[in-house]
Amino acid sequence: MPIMPARSVSPHAMPAERLAALLRRMPKAELHIHIEGALEPELIFRLAERNGLPLAWPSVEALRAAYAFTDLQSFLDLYYAGAGVLRTEQDFFDLAWSYLERAAAEQVLHAEIFFDPQTHTARGVPFEAVITGLEHACRRAHAEFGLSARLILCFLRHLSEEEAFATLEQALPHRHHFIGVGLDSSERGHPPAKFARVFARCRALGLHVVAHAGEEGPAAYVAEALDLLGAERIDHGVRCVEDPALVQRLARARVPLTVCPLSNARLRVFPTLAAHNLPALLDAGLVVTVNSDDPAYFGGYLNRNFVEIFAALPQLDARHAYRLARNSFEASFAPAADQARWIARLDAVFAEAGVPV
Ligand code: ADE
Ligand code: ZN
């Protein structure tokens, strides 16, 4: 028998099944989840019936079959249609609770949850019903699971600056129920510059600021989000690689990117998961996190995002898993003492698995 040369095995390399189990078991935070994107087809049908609303699809299966997206807008059209069944405070509670139960089961210790009030107030739903239902679910998740959950109000960028200001006014009596503001919806043709004055007001109110940029839009929108909105985190941001100076700036300033692998593949930001630039973003020293975006529409919640992107990109190993989980806590808006406690739990899980960090 030929003598094989000794191969040095990295302590971070492990069988795929063991790595997947570690990804599921490790404590993590989720920083980019649209609560309306957690609306499962079964709940859409249940709420439509409860609220006496007609639906354009004959069955849950027919609705799920319609989830064949070609780009961001083709998704948003269905996402806004689905959200039309949300009418009452109880509906918003049920939606958030369904997400939070799953998140707790996936070892999510902290979630910063986006909501789109304009989608609902445009249909005559009171702002108060939206935020009160969501907030009650967050409070209960903390009491029942110890899961810390916070809300981030997103402005819809396809609407006007004036409408964003009006939404902010409606939100102010509920200021203590959300920690920050974001910017989402159709990116192309709606640059961050359009909302510079609204975000200046939000910053003056002491709100945290994040913005979707560089998902379908160009790297220049990422720079605008930093310069004109004061964004502390960039949601998606994957197209930053088109501007190497911007990548250096993001790395140096430690501006986190909340990356959403399954979303990017389903909306064709990348042709396949294997073509995703997550490894390049990590290699560039960026503070990358993994998130689910709209899990009910893109085929998976947070753990599925982790397991699938690691399966598609074999160069990702246990060391990357640790880095991504640790980044998720450090990129959060949670108090430093909470972050330190969660990171200690993360360290304990890796120590127990025998993985040096
Ligand atoms: N709203 C919900 N999901 C979104 C996404 N991926 N990009 C922009 N707006 C969104
Ligand atoms: Zn998003």
mmCIF file of N, CA and C and ligand atoms in Angstrom, residues 34 72 75-76 79 184-185 212 215 236 263 267 293-294, ligand 1:
data_model
loop_
_atom_site.group_PDB
_atom_site.id
_atom_site.type_symbol
_atom_site.label_atom_id
_atom_site.label_comp_id
_atom_site.label_asym_id
_atom_site.label_seq_id
_atom_site.Cartn_x
_atom_site.Cartn_y
_atom_site.Cartn_z
ATOM 1 N N HIS A 34 -37.823 41.248 8.078
ATOM 2 C CA HIS A 34 -39.041 42.067 7.924
ATOM 3 C C HIS A 34 -40.182 41.232 8.481
ATOM 4 N N LEU A 72 -36.252 41.981 -7.272
ATOM 5 C CA LEU A 72 -36.822 42.522 -6.037
ATOM 6 C C LEU A 72 -38.280 42.953 -6.229
ATOM 7 N N PHE A 75 -40.949 40.281 -6.199
ATOM 8 C CA PHE A 75 -41.202 39.824 -4.826
ATOM 9 C C PHE A 75 -42.062 40.837 -4.070
ATOM 10 N N LEU A 76 -41.692 42.108 -4.161
ATOM 11 C CA LEU A 76 -42.398 43.128 -3.376
ATOM 12 C C LEU A 76 -43.881 43.172 -3.736
ATOM 13 N N TYR A 79 -45.409 40.440 -1.776
ATOM 14 C CA TYR A 79 -45.214 40.717 -0.336
ATOM 15 C C TYR A 79 -46.242 41.742 0.147
ATOM 16 N N ASP A 184 -36.511 50.700 3.230
ATOM 17 C CA ASP A 184 -36.615 49.479 2.418
ATOM 18 C C ASP A 184 -37.534 49.707 1.228
ATOM 19 N N SER A 185 -37.920 48.618 0.572
ATOM 20 C CA SER A 185 -38.721 48.609 -0.660
ATOM 21 C C SER A 185 -37.840 48.823 -1.904
ATOM 22 N N HIS A 212 -31.371 49.816 3.753
ATOM 23 C CA HIS A 212 -31.076 48.882 2.671
ATOM 24 C C HIS A 212 -30.306 49.659 1.602
ATOM 25 N N GLU A 215 -28.246 46.323 -2.594
ATOM 26 C CA GLU A 215 -28.872 45.009 -2.819
ATOM 27 C C GLU A 215 -29.029 44.881 -4.337
ATOM 28 N N HIS A 236 -28.043 44.375 3.479
ATOM 29 C CA HIS A 236 -27.500 43.765 2.245
ATOM 30 C C HIS A 236 -26.098 44.338 2.005
ATOM 31 N N SER A 263 -32.311 35.101 0.353
ATOM 32 C CA SER A 263 -32.978 36.218 -0.321
ATOM 33 C C SER A 263 -32.221 36.593 -1.589
ATOM 34 N N LEU A 267 -33.894 36.327 -5.245
ATOM 35 C CA LEU A 267 -34.183 37.564 -5.990
ATOM 36 C C LEU A 267 -33.139 37.819 -7.082
ATOM 37 N N ASP A 293 -34.102 37.971 6.137
ATOM 38 C CA ASP A 293 -34.823 38.953 5.312
ATOM 39 C C ASP A 293 -36.338 38.705 5.341
ATOM 40 N N ASP A 294 -36.823 37.803 4.496
ATOM 41 C CA ASP A 294 -38.267 37.512 4.399
ATOM 42 C C ASP A 294 -38.443 35.995 4.356
HETATM 43 N N1 ADE B 1 -38.777 44.698 1.980
HETATM 44 C C1 ADE B 1 -38.830 43.413 2.381
HETATM 45 N N2 ADE B 1 -37.766 42.745 1.929
HETATM 46 C C2 ADE B 1 -37.002 43.627 1.237
HETATM 47 C C3 ADE B 1 -35.775 43.552 0.547
HETATM 48 N N3 ADE B 1 -35.080 42.418 0.461
HETATM 49 N N4 ADE B 1 -35.309 44.665 -0.052
HETATM 50 C C4 ADE B 1 -35.987 45.801 0.016
HETATM 51 N N5 ADE B 1 -37.151 45.923 0.657
HETATM 52 C C5 ADE B 1 -37.657 44.841 1.275
#
